[in-house]
mmCIF file of C-alpha atoms in Angstrom:
data_model
loop_
_atom_site.group_PDB
_atom_site.id
_atom_site.type_symbol
_atom_site.label_atom_id
_atom_site.label_comp_id
_atom_site.label_asym_id
_atom_site.label_seq_id
_atom_site.Cartn_x
_atom_site.Cartn_y
_atom_site.Cartn_z
ATOM 1 C CA MET Q 26 68.891 84.413 139.495
ATOM 2 C CA ALA Q 27 71.187 84.218 136.464
ATOM 3 C CA ALA Q 28 68.980 86.866 134.810
ATOM 4 C CA LYS Q 29 70.264 89.443 137.308
ATOM 5 C CA LYS Q 30 71.821 92.477 135.623
ATOM 6 C CA LEU Q 31 75.590 92.861 135.985
ATOM 7 C CA ARG Q 32 75.040 96.413 137.244
ATOM 8 C CA ARG Q 33 73.491 94.851 140.350
ATOM 9 C CA ALA Q 34 76.457 92.481 140.848
ATOM 10 C CA ARG Q 35 78.524 95.407 142.172
ATOM 11 C CA LEU Q 36 80.861 95.591 139.209
ATOM 12 C CA SER Q 37 82.308 98.976 138.334
ATOM 13 C CA GLN Q 38 80.285 101.192 135.998
ATOM 14 C CA GLU Q 39 83.189 101.359 133.547
ATOM 15 C CA LEU Q 40 83.401 97.546 133.364
ATOM 16 C CA CYS Q 41 79.621 97.193 132.957
ATOM 17 C CA GLU Q 42 79.653 99.659 130.051
ATOM 18 C CA ARG Q 43 82.548 97.795 128.424
ATOM 19 C CA LEU Q 44 80.752 94.463 128.756
ATOM 20 C CA SER Q 45 77.515 96.027 127.502
ATOM 21 C CA ARG Q 46 79.224 96.964 124.229
ATOM 22 C CA HIS Q 47 79.711 93.217 123.705
ATOM 23 C CA GLN Q 48 76.029 92.487 124.557
ATOM 24 C CA ILE Q 49 77.020 91.062 127.947
ATOM 25 C CA THR Q 50 74.439 92.513 130.341
ATOM 26 C CA THR Q 51 73.354 89.706 132.705
ATOM 27 C CA CYS Q 52 75.144 87.334 135.060
ATOM 28 C CA GLN Q 53 74.186 84.508 132.721
ATOM 29 C CA ASP Q 54 75.824 86.220 129.741
ATOM 30 C CA PHE Q 55 79.005 86.692 131.792
ATOM 31 C CA LEU Q 56 79.180 83.167 133.233
ATOM 32 C CA CYS Q 57 78.625 81.499 129.845
ATOM 33 C CA LEU Q 58 81.937 82.865 128.526
ATOM 34 C CA SER Q 59 85.280 81.103 128.905
ATOM 35 C CA LEU Q 60 88.201 82.598 130.839
ATOM 36 C CA LEU Q 61 89.989 83.517 127.610
ATOM 37 C CA GLU Q 62 86.899 85.241 126.217
ATOM 38 C CA LEU Q 63 86.457 87.199 129.441
ATOM 39 C CA MET Q 64 90.097 88.243 129.438
ATOM 40 C CA LYS Q 65 89.640 89.563 125.912
ATOM 41 C CA VAL Q 66 86.457 91.576 126.518
ATOM 42 C CA THR Q 67 87.449 92.911 129.966
ATOM 43 C CA GLY Q 68 91.109 93.557 129.223
ATOM 44 C CA GLN Q 69 92.029 92.109 132.614
ATOM 45 C CA SER Q 70 94.515 89.442 133.720
ATOM 46 C CA TYR Q 71 93.777 85.767 134.277
ATOM 47 C CA TYR Q 72 93.693 86.163 138.069
ATOM 48 C CA ASP Q 73 91.521 89.300 137.957
ATOM 49 C CA VAL Q 74 89.027 87.518 135.692
ATOM 50 C CA GLN Q 75 88.880 84.601 138.145
ATOM 51 C CA LYS Q 76 88.016 87.064 140.927
ATOM 52 C CA LEU Q 77 85.308 88.577 138.735
ATOM 53 C CA LEU Q 78 83.856 85.121 138.078
ATOM 54 C CA CYS Q 79 83.671 84.432 141.818
ATOM 55 C CA LYS Q 80 82.066 87.827 142.460
ATOM 56 C CA VAL Q 81 79.417 87.417 139.753
ATOM 57 C CA SER Q 82 78.704 83.811 140.804
ATOM 58 C CA ARG Q 83 78.108 84.857 144.408
ATOM 59 C CA ALA Q 84 75.877 87.728 143.275
ATOM 60 C CA CYS Q 85 73.494 85.510 141.315
ATOM 61 C CA ALA Q 86 73.613 82.339 143.436
ATOM 62 C CA PRO Q 87 70.478 81.761 145.584
ATOM 63 C CA LYS Q 88 71.309 82.456 149.208
ATOM 64 C CA MET Q 89 70.506 79.822 151.821
ATOM 65 C CA GLN Q 90 68.067 80.786 154.540
ATOM 66 C CA THR Q 91 66.369 78.864 157.315
ATOM 67 C CA ALA Q 92 62.627 78.461 157.733
ATOM 68 C CA TYR Q 93 62.919 80.513 160.926
ATOM 69 C CA GLU Q 94 64.512 83.409 159.025
ATOM 70 C CA MET Q 95 61.728 83.308 156.430
ATOM 71 C CA LYS Q 96 59.055 83.352 159.139
ATOM 72 C CA LEU Q 97 60.813 86.148 161.037
ATOM 73 C CA ARG Q 98 61.069 88.315 157.915
ATOM 74 C CA LYS Q 99 57.377 87.926 157.079
ATOM 75 C CA SER Q 100 56.329 88.514 160.689
ATOM 76 C CA ALA Q 101 58.383 91.708 160.870
ATOM 77 C CA ASN Q 102 56.705 93.141 157.772
ATOM 78 C CA PRO Q 103 53.385 91.347 157.081
ATOM 79 C CA SER Q 104 52.369 93.903 154.438
ATOM 80 C CA SER Q 105 55.267 92.794 152.212
ATOM 81 C CA ALA Q 106 54.132 89.155 152.208
ATOM 82 C CA PHE Q 107 50.720 89.573 150.539
ATOM 83 C CA LEU Q 108 48.681 91.959 148.431
ATOM 84 C CA SER Q 109 45.171 92.116 149.848
ATOM 85 C CA THR Q 110 42.400 91.582 147.278
ATOM 86 C CA THR Q 111 39.852 93.275 149.620
ATOM 87 C CA LEU Q 112 37.739 90.139 149.082
ATOM 88 C CA HIS Q 113 37.872 89.349 152.787
ATOM 89 C CA SER Q 114 36.857 85.674 152.719
ATOM 90 C CA LEU Q 115 39.364 84.976 149.939
ATOM 91 C CA ASP Q 116 42.124 86.892 151.763
ATOM 92 C CA LYS Q 117 41.427 84.865 154.912
ATOM 93 C CA VAL Q 118 41.802 81.553 153.062
ATOM 94 C CA LEU Q 119 45.006 82.746 151.329
ATOM 95 C CA HIS Q 120 46.433 83.961 154.681
ATOM 96 C CA GLY Q 121 46.443 87.577 153.554
ATOM 97 C CA GLY Q 122 45.810 87.809 149.817
ATOM 98 C CA VAL Q 123 47.823 87.360 146.622
ATOM 99 C CA PRO Q 124 51.272 86.150 147.786
ATOM 100 C CA CYS Q 125 54.380 88.221 147.059
ATOM 101 C CA GLY Q 126 57.456 86.473 145.713
ATOM 102 C CA SER Q 127 55.549 83.956 143.589
ATOM 103 C CA LEU Q 128 53.371 83.512 140.479
ATOM 104 C CA THR Q 129 49.565 83.610 140.722
ATOM 105 C CA GLU Q 130 47.461 82.502 137.754
ATOM 106 C CA ILE Q 131 43.849 83.516 137.042
ATOM 107 C CA THR Q 132 42.060 81.096 134.708
ATOM 108 C CA SER Q 133 38.503 81.338 133.401
ATOM 109 C CA PRO Q 134 36.181 81.143 130.382
ATOM 110 C CA PRO Q 135 35.598 84.415 128.492
ATOM 111 C CA GLY Q 136 33.466 86.930 130.385
ATOM 112 C CA CYS Q 137 34.096 85.735 133.953
ATOM 113 C CA GLY Q 138 36.248 88.695 134.955
ATOM 114 C CA LYS Q 139 39.955 87.878 134.529
ATOM 115 C CA THR Q 140 40.758 91.370 133.255
ATOM 116 C CA GLN Q 141 38.379 92.931 135.802
ATOM 117 C CA PHE Q 142 40.343 91.196 138.563
ATOM 118 C CA CYS Q 143 43.654 92.410 137.109
ATOM 119 C CA VAL Q 144 42.437 95.996 136.821
ATOM 120 C CA MET Q 145 41.099 95.832 140.386
ATOM 121 C CA VAL Q 146 44.377 94.593 141.915
ATOM 122 C CA SER Q 147 46.244 97.241 139.898
ATOM 123 C CA VAL Q 148 44.343 99.864 141.865
ATOM 124 C CA LEU Q 149 45.008 98.026 145.131
ATOM 125 C CA ALA Q 150 48.784 97.884 144.582
ATOM 126 C CA THR Q 151 48.977 101.683 144.324
ATOM 127 C CA LEU Q 152 47.187 102.254 147.648
ATOM 128 C CA PRO Q 153 49.101 103.215 150.805
ATOM 129 C CA ILE Q 154 50.286 100.356 153.019
ATOM 130 C CA SER Q 155 47.882 101.561 155.737
ATOM 131 C CA MET Q 156 44.981 100.686 153.387
ATOM 132 C CA GLY Q 157 46.343 97.232 152.543
ATOM 133 C CA GLY Q 158 48.132 98.311 149.358
ATOM 134 C CA LEU Q 159 51.796 98.154 148.416
ATOM 135 C CA ASP Q 160 52.304 101.899 147.788
ATOM 136 C CA GLY Q 161 54.052 101.293 144.484
ATOM 137 C CA ALA Q 162 53.765 101.243 140.722
ATOM 138 C CA VAL Q 163 52.355 98.507 138.480
ATOM 139 C CA ILE Q 164 53.677 97.060 135.233
ATOM 140 C CA TYR Q 165 50.717 95.804 133.184
ATOM 141 C CA ILE Q 166 51.561 93.812 130.025
ATOM 142 C CA ASP Q 167 48.409 93.629 127.891
ATOM 143 C CA THR Q 168 48.511 91.033 125.093
ATOM 144 C CA GLU Q 169 44.786 91.160 124.246
ATOM 145 C CA SER Q 170 44.233 94.947 124.074
ATOM 146 C CA ALA Q 171 41.629 94.484 126.816
ATOM 147 C CA PHE Q 172 42.850 97.058 129.341
ATOM 148 C CA SER Q 173 40.533 100.036 129.871
ATOM 149 C CA ALA Q 174 41.684 103.237 131.597
ATOM 150 C CA GLU Q 175 38.035 104.266 132.029
ATOM 151 C CA ARG Q 176 37.264 101.007 133.832
ATOM 152 C CA LEU Q 177 40.346 101.492 136.033
ATOM 153 C CA ILE Q 178 39.085 104.900 137.174
ATOM 154 C CA GLU Q 179 35.526 103.569 137.653
ATOM 155 C CA ILE Q 180 36.712 100.719 139.905
ATOM 156 C CA ALA Q 181 38.955 103.044 141.931
ATOM 157 C CA GLY Q 182 36.225 105.639 142.461
ATOM 158 C CA ASN Q 183 33.535 103.126 143.401
ATOM 159 C CA ARG Q 184 35.674 100.796 145.542
ATOM 160 C CA PHE Q 185 37.428 103.541 147.520
ATOM 161 C CA PRO Q 186 35.249 106.674 147.205
ATOM 162 C CA ALA Q 187 36.594 108.198 150.423
ATOM 163 C CA TYR Q 188 40.230 107.930 149.284
ATOM 164 C CA PHE Q 189 39.826 108.771 145.581
ATOM 165 C CA ASP Q 190 37.793 111.873 146.342
ATOM 166 C CA SER Q 191 39.566 114.151 143.876
ATOM 167 C CA ASP Q 192 40.746 114.143 140.279
ATOM 168 C CA GLU Q 193 44.285 114.697 141.534
ATOM 169 C CA LYS Q 194 44.356 111.402 143.438
ATOM 170 C CA LEU Q 195 42.844 109.517 140.493
ATOM 171 C CA SER Q 196 45.397 111.081 138.170
ATOM 172 C CA CYS Q 197 48.255 110.137 140.512
ATOM 173 C CA MET Q 198 46.995 106.545 140.614
ATOM 174 C CA THR Q 199 46.770 106.250 136.826
ATOM 175 C CA ARG Q 200 50.308 107.613 136.418
ATOM 176 C CA SER Q 201 51.564 104.743 138.608
ATOM 177 C CA ILE Q 202 50.271 102.068 136.218
ATOM 178 C CA HIS Q 203 52.619 101.504 133.275
ATOM 179 C CA LEU Q 204 50.893 99.740 130.386
ATOM 180 C CA TYR Q 205 52.692 97.824 127.637
ATOM 181 C CA ARG Q 206 50.899 96.255 124.687
ATOM 182 C CA GLU Q 207 52.935 93.252 123.540
ATOM 183 C CA LEU Q 208 51.304 91.130 120.848
ATOM 184 C CA THR Q 209 53.949 88.458 120.132
ATOM 185 C CA CYS Q 210 55.802 85.867 122.211
ATOM 186 C CA GLY Q 211 59.140 87.460 121.317
ATOM 187 C CA SER Q 212 58.087 90.945 122.435
ATOM 188 C CA VAL Q 213 56.606 89.602 125.693
ATOM 189 C CA LEU Q 214 59.807 87.708 126.518
ATOM 190 C CA LYS Q 215 61.959 90.704 125.588
ATOM 191 C CA ARG Q 216 59.853 92.953 127.794
ATOM 192 C CA ILE Q 217 60.017 90.755 130.904
ATOM 193 C CA MET Q 218 63.770 90.240 130.378
ATOM 194 C CA SER Q 219 64.214 94.024 130.593
ATOM 195 C CA LEU Q 220 62.043 94.635 133.668
ATOM 196 C CA GLU Q 221 64.691 94.394 136.377
ATOM 197 C CA GLU Q 222 66.038 97.950 136.163
ATOM 198 C CA GLU Q 223 62.535 99.318 135.560
ATOM 199 C CA ILE Q 224 61.287 97.686 138.768
ATOM 200 C CA ILE Q 225 64.008 99.522 140.682
ATOM 201 C CA SER Q 226 63.682 102.921 138.986
ATOM 202 C CA LYS Q 227 59.857 103.046 139.060
ATOM 203 C CA LYS Q 228 59.408 101.315 142.458
ATOM 204 C CA VAL Q 229 57.228 98.635 140.896
ATOM 205 C CA LYS Q 230 55.297 96.478 143.373
ATOM 206 C CA LEU Q 231 53.155 94.379 141.003
ATOM 207 C CA ILE Q 232 53.572 92.757 137.568
ATOM 208 C CA ILE Q 233 50.548 91.633 135.533
ATOM 209 C CA ILE Q 234 50.496 89.787 132.201
ATOM 210 C CA ASP Q 235 47.031 89.557 130.652
ATOM 211 C CA SER Q 236 47.264 87.036 129.114
ATOM 212 C CA VAL Q 237 50.027 84.478 128.582
ATOM 213 C CA ALA Q 238 47.852 82.054 126.625
ATOM 214 C CA SER Q 239 46.778 84.672 124.076
ATOM 215 C CA VAL Q 240 50.180 85.114 122.419
ATOM 216 C CA VAL Q 241 51.221 81.472 122.845
ATOM 217 C CA ARG Q 242 48.160 80.048 121.098
ATOM 218 C CA LYS Q 243 48.386 82.505 118.208
ATOM 219 C CA GLU Q 244 52.007 81.640 117.406
ATOM 220 C CA PHE Q 245 52.384 77.937 118.176
ATOM 221 C CA ASP Q 246 50.308 75.414 116.257
ATOM 222 C CA THR Q 247 51.160 72.387 118.371
ATOM 223 C CA LYS Q 248 49.978 70.009 115.644
ATOM 224 C CA LEU Q 249 53.111 70.921 113.694
ATOM 225 C CA GLN Q 250 56.263 69.004 114.504
ATOM 226 C CA GLY Q 251 58.605 70.881 116.804
ATOM 227 C CA ASN Q 252 56.124 73.578 117.820
ATOM 228 C CA LEU Q 253 55.231 71.911 121.116
ATOM 229 C CA ALA Q 254 58.888 71.864 122.165
ATOM 230 C CA GLU Q 255 59.325 75.533 121.162
ATOM 231 C CA ARG Q 256 56.211 76.507 123.071
ATOM 232 C CA SER Q 257 57.347 74.631 126.184
ATOM 233 C CA ASN Q 258 60.736 76.339 125.952
ATOM 234 C CA PHE Q 259 59.131 79.799 125.713
ATOM 235 C CA LEU Q 260 56.849 79.126 128.700
ATOM 236 C CA ALA Q 261 59.711 77.720 130.776
ATOM 237 C CA ARG Q 262 61.989 80.710 130.049
ATOM 238 C CA GLY Q 263 59.221 83.207 130.767
ATOM 239 C CA ALA Q 264 58.216 81.510 134.016
ATOM 240 C CA SER Q 265 61.855 81.325 135.131
ATOM 241 C CA VAL Q 266 62.452 85.074 134.625
ATOM 242 C CA LEU Q 267 59.156 86.025 136.272
ATOM 243 C CA LYS Q 268 59.891 83.809 139.287
ATOM 244 C CA TYR Q 269 63.283 85.426 139.636
ATOM 245 C CA LEU Q 270 61.752 88.927 139.554
ATOM 246 C CA ALA Q 271 59.039 87.936 142.050
ATOM 247 C CA GLU Q 272 61.517 86.417 144.489
ATOM 248 C CA GLU Q 273 64.302 88.986 144.059
ATOM 249 C CA PHE Q 274 62.040 91.994 144.672
ATOM 250 C CA SER Q 275 59.393 90.247 146.828
ATOM 251 C CA ILE Q 276 56.513 91.341 144.595
ATOM 252 C CA PRO Q 277 53.427 89.460 143.351
ATOM 253 C CA VAL Q 278 53.235 88.437 139.688
ATOM 254 C CA ILE Q 279 49.738 87.811 138.301
ATOM 255 C CA LEU Q 280 49.201 85.985 135.005
ATOM 256 C CA THR Q 281 45.950 85.187 133.232
ATOM 257 C CA ASN Q 282 45.276 81.988 131.324
ATOM 258 C CA GLN Q 283 42.536 80.764 129.007
ATOM 259 C CA ILE Q 284 40.642 77.469 128.822
ATOM 260 C CA THR Q 285 40.740 74.432 126.571
ATOM 261 C CA THR Q 286 38.841 71.175 126.194
ATOM 262 C CA SER Q 287 40.277 67.931 127.526
ATOM 263 C CA LEU Q 288 38.973 64.747 125.913
ATOM 264 C CA SER Q 289 38.813 61.421 127.707
ATOM 265 C CA ASN Q 290 39.888 59.787 124.431
ATOM 266 C CA GLY Q 291 43.596 60.641 124.573
ATOM 267 C CA LEU Q 292 44.429 58.782 121.348
ATOM 268 C CA ALA Q 293 43.936 61.748 119.044
ATOM 269 C CA ILE Q 294 44.378 64.938 121.085
ATOM 270 C CA GLN Q 295 46.326 65.834 124.192
ATOM 271 C CA ALA Q 296 44.698 67.777 127.013
ATOM 272 C CA ASP Q 297 46.045 71.212 126.092
ATOM 273 C CA LEU Q 298 46.143 70.963 122.300
ATOM 274 C CA VAL Q 299 42.496 71.206 121.365
ATOM 275 C CA SER Q 300 40.559 74.332 120.564
ATOM 276 C CA PRO Q 301 40.694 78.116 121.004
ATOM 277 C CA ALA Q 302 39.354 79.466 124.272
ATOM 278 C CA ASP Q 303 35.967 80.401 122.836
ATOM 279 C CA ASP Q 304 35.352 77.058 121.114
ATOM 280 C CA LEU Q 305 33.233 75.276 123.691
ATOM 281 C CA SER Q 306 31.507 72.755 121.449
ATOM 282 C CA LEU Q 307 33.577 69.859 122.708
ATOM 283 C CA SER Q 308 32.605 70.600 126.291
ATOM 284 C CA GLU Q 309 29.073 69.647 125.276
ATOM 285 C CA GLY Q 310 30.355 66.268 124.128
ATOM 286 C CA ALA Q 311 29.930 66.561 120.350
ATOM 287 C CA SER Q 312 32.648 65.256 118.071
ATOM 288 C CA GLY Q 313 33.150 65.872 114.392
ATOM 289 C CA SER Q 314 31.967 62.355 113.509
ATOM 290 C CA GLY Q 315 28.630 62.901 115.182
ATOM 291 C CA LYS Q 316 29.456 60.604 118.098
ATOM 292 C CA ARG Q 317 29.312 61.746 121.706
ATOM 293 C CA GLU Q 318 32.764 62.456 123.072
ATOM 294 C CA SER Q 319 33.404 62.592 126.818
ATOM 295 C CA GLY Q 320 35.311 65.750 127.661
ATOM 296 C CA CYS Q 321 35.634 68.654 130.061
ATOM 297 C CA VAL Q 322 36.872 72.247 130.016
ATOM 298 C CA THR Q 323 40.181 72.842 131.822
ATOM 299 C CA ALA Q 324 42.944 75.446 132.047
ATOM 300 C CA ALA Q 325 45.056 75.830 128.898
ATOM 301 C CA LEU Q 326 48.844 75.544 128.395
ATOM 302 C CA GLY Q 327 49.179 72.038 129.781
ATOM 303 C CA ASN Q 328 50.495 70.185 132.776
ATOM 304 C CA THR Q 329 54.041 71.566 132.773
ATOM 305 C CA TRP Q 330 52.771 75.146 132.913
ATOM 306 C CA SER Q 331 50.358 74.281 135.745
ATOM 307 C CA HIS Q 332 53.377 73.316 137.852
ATOM 308 C CA SER Q 333 55.160 76.589 137.015
ATOM 309 C CA VAL Q 334 52.567 78.735 138.791
ATOM 310 C CA ASN Q 335 52.428 78.687 142.594
ATOM 311 C CA THR Q 336 48.788 79.671 143.043
ATOM 312 C CA ARG Q 337 45.877 79.080 140.666
ATOM 313 C CA LEU Q 338 42.516 80.822 141.000
ATOM 314 C CA ILE Q 339 39.700 79.682 138.705
ATOM 315 C CA LEU Q 340 36.779 81.954 137.809
ATOM 316 C CA GLN Q 341 33.781 80.088 136.404
ATOM 317 C CA TYR Q 342 30.057 80.372 135.769
ATOM 318 C CA HIS Q 343 27.678 79.144 138.469
ATOM 319 C CA ASP Q 344 24.416 80.393 136.957
ATOM 320 C CA LEU Q 345 23.399 83.168 134.596
ATOM 321 C CA LEU Q 346 23.882 85.917 137.203
ATOM 322 C CA THR Q 347 26.437 84.524 139.627
ATOM 323 C CA ARG Q 348 29.988 83.398 139.079
ATOM 324 C CA GLN Q 349 32.230 81.301 141.265
ATOM 325 C CA LEU Q 350 35.850 81.759 142.355
ATOM 326 C CA LEU Q 351 37.831 78.620 143.176
ATOM 327 C CA VAL Q 352 41.165 78.372 144.958
ATOM 328 C CA ALA Q 353 42.300 75.419 142.850
ATOM 329 C CA LYS Q 354 45.982 75.384 143.816
ATOM 330 C CA SER Q 355 47.834 77.049 146.678
ATOM 331 C CA PRO Q 356 50.773 76.151 148.925
ATOM 332 C CA VAL Q 357 48.935 77.587 151.958
ATOM 333 C CA ALA Q 358 45.190 77.307 151.269
ATOM 334 C CA PRO Q 359 42.777 74.365 150.955
ATOM 335 C CA PHE Q 360 40.550 73.915 147.916
ATOM 336 C CA SER Q 361 37.888 76.614 148.429
ATOM 337 C CA ALA Q 362 34.958 78.192 146.573
ATOM 338 C CA PHE Q 363 33.272 81.603 146.714
ATOM 339 C CA PHE Q 364 30.387 83.172 144.829
ATOM 340 C CA TYR Q 365 30.900 86.636 143.341
ATOM 341 C CA THR Q 366 29.378 89.193 141.001
ATOM 342 C CA ILE Q 367 31.020 91.908 138.905
ATOM 343 C CA GLU Q 368 29.923 95.397 139.942
ATOM 344 C CA LYS Q 369 31.064 98.956 139.208
ATOM 345 C CA SER Q 370 33.576 98.514 142.027
ATOM 346 C CA GLY Q 371 35.004 95.311 140.518
ATOM 347 C CA LEU Q 372 34.577 91.808 141.932
ATOM 348 C CA VAL Q 373 32.263 91.528 144.963
ATOM 349 C CA LEU Q 374 31.905 88.317 146.987
ATOM 350 C CA GLN Q 375 28.401 87.092 147.847
ATOM 351 C CA ASP Q 376 29.248 86.041 151.395
ATOM 352 C CA GLY Q 377 25.636 85.392 152.366
ATOM 353 C CA LYS Q 378 25.053 82.858 149.608
ATOM 354 C CA ASP Q 379 25.428 79.170 150.467
ATOM 355 C CA GLN Q 380 28.505 77.607 148.940
ATOM 356 C CA THR Q 381 28.005 74.423 146.971
ATOM 357 C CA ILE Q 382 29.959 71.408 148.158
ATOM 358 C CA LEU Q 383 32.805 70.963 145.710
ATOM 359 C CA THR Q 384 35.432 68.264 145.604
ATOM 360 C CA TRP Q 385 38.768 68.148 143.870
ATOM 361 C CA GLU Q 386 38.412 66.132 140.673
ATOM 362 C CA GLY Q 387 41.503 63.947 140.439
ATOM 363 C CA THR Q 388 45.030 64.678 141.587
ATOM 364 C CA ASN Q 389 46.222 66.630 138.557
ATOM 365 C CA PRO Q 390 45.870 70.440 138.963
ATOM 366 C CA ALA Q 391 45.901 70.833 135.176
ATOM 367 C CA LEU Q 392 42.669 68.846 134.821
ATOM 368 C CA GLN Q 393 40.395 70.676 137.258
ATOM 369 C CA THR Q 394 37.032 70.987 135.483
ATOM 370 C CA ILE Q 395 35.819 74.547 134.751
ATOM 371 C CA ARG Q 396 32.142 75.449 134.256
ATOM 372 C CA VAL Q 397 31.433 77.556 131.164
ATOM 373 C CA ARG Q 398 28.446 79.676 130.165
ATOM 374 C CA ASN Q 399 26.556 77.017 128.226
ATOM 375 C CA THR Q 400 26.896 74.516 131.102
ATOM 376 C CA ALA Q 401 25.404 77.063 133.515
ATOM 377 C CA LEU Q 402 22.563 77.791 131.059
ATOM 378 C CA LYS Q 403 21.787 74.074 130.687
ATOM 379 C CA ASP Q 404 21.694 73.606 134.478
ATOM 380 C CA THR Q 405 19.420 76.644 134.891
ATOM 381 C CA LEU Q 406 16.939 75.328 132.306
ATOM 382 C CA LEU Q 407 17.054 71.871 133.908
ATOM 383 C CA ASP Q 408 16.324 73.306 137.366
ATOM 384 C CA ALA Q 409 13.423 75.327 135.937
ATOM 385 C CA ALA Q 410 11.903 72.212 134.343
ATOM 386 C CA LEU Q 411 12.437 69.995 137.393
ATOM 387 C CA PRO Q 412 9.360 71.043 139.489
ATOM 388 C CA SER Q 413 6.914 70.404 136.647
ATOM 389 C CA THR Q 414 8.483 67.018 135.955
ATOM 390 C CA ILE Q 415 8.208 66.043 139.621
ATOM 391 C CA GLY Q 416 4.630 67.243 139.734
ATOM 392 C CA GLU Q 417 3.641 65.077 136.774
ATOM 393 C CA THR Q 418 5.135 61.898 138.243
ATOM 394 C CA PRO Q 419 2.220 60.966 140.607
ATOM 395 C CA SER Q 420 -0.439 61.335 137.886
ATOM 396 C CA ASN Q 421 1.595 59.301 135.438
ATOM 397 C CA THR Q 422 2.060 56.597 138.047
ATOM 398 C CA SER Q 423 -1.669 56.417 138.788
ATOM 399 C CA ASN Q 424 -2.496 55.925 135.122
ATOM 400 C CA LEU Q 425 -0.314 52.810 134.881
#
């Protein structure tokens, strides 16, 4: 809440402009100054500055509310509580869809559809409330240069052909999605710190960052002393600002994450400090010394980050054609799994396909195992070889 702009603390425009000339733009900037410093920059008396301090403190302090008031507010306007994904089984488990007012993370190996999901929900957020949308704009921060305007239009036209039946409607939808390409941690943090006024002026109803892990892993080599602390500080500051924006404006914030390899031998490498997202050799159990190393693929960025997000969805490979969506962490939903494919219209659930029985592996949400492409390929080849192996067993037994 301290990130709230002073303009929204009901201070006079003249005073806000005067403070802005001294780089004092947020409640935090104002409250960090002493009384003498505030008297100097505002030109006001000791007692007037004390009144200002009380006013700014009340403006940024979290307001108490009862559980009944929270329930009443959501019941009065259910459409403001969730953004429907139009994946009906997933929406049912999540009690309506992607929750507003909190952070939702999408984690997966490369090629499972993180960006496809983000592009799809971008379309959904612009739809009228009567169609399950939020009737607003989208801020899309792209750190991997993966966003495609052509794919956005393709998903919109194929998922809602009756609504997007003209070039004018498609053009209106694309104008509501504001894309920023930020390629460094500093530029990402600067961008999200400046979003408050933009959310108000552009009527933004959804924020997407695709992806957080991309910029963090490029800039912070955690093997170097001090880098891990700097990285943790960046992630904590970013999560804090995004949570404030989500709660203050009651909008969903969607973040994508990458994967890493967690080794059972914790002597040399911590869980989130191993390899780039596309280096899956360790997941096969091979170490540099030629010995077999027990390990598994998990979400990147570590345990602290996993507690910063409120909801975690994992996309993973099931077989060569089908992928699987897991609800790995949610304050309202049980651990759940769904099969899906990626079509012209985006992600499509395979509701008729039997769900495999999955269990939560351990109690730590940061260590939920994720299936990658080579694991799915190995299982497919093993299943294909299994019938012939079973068929040979009787003849081999008779020869003994």
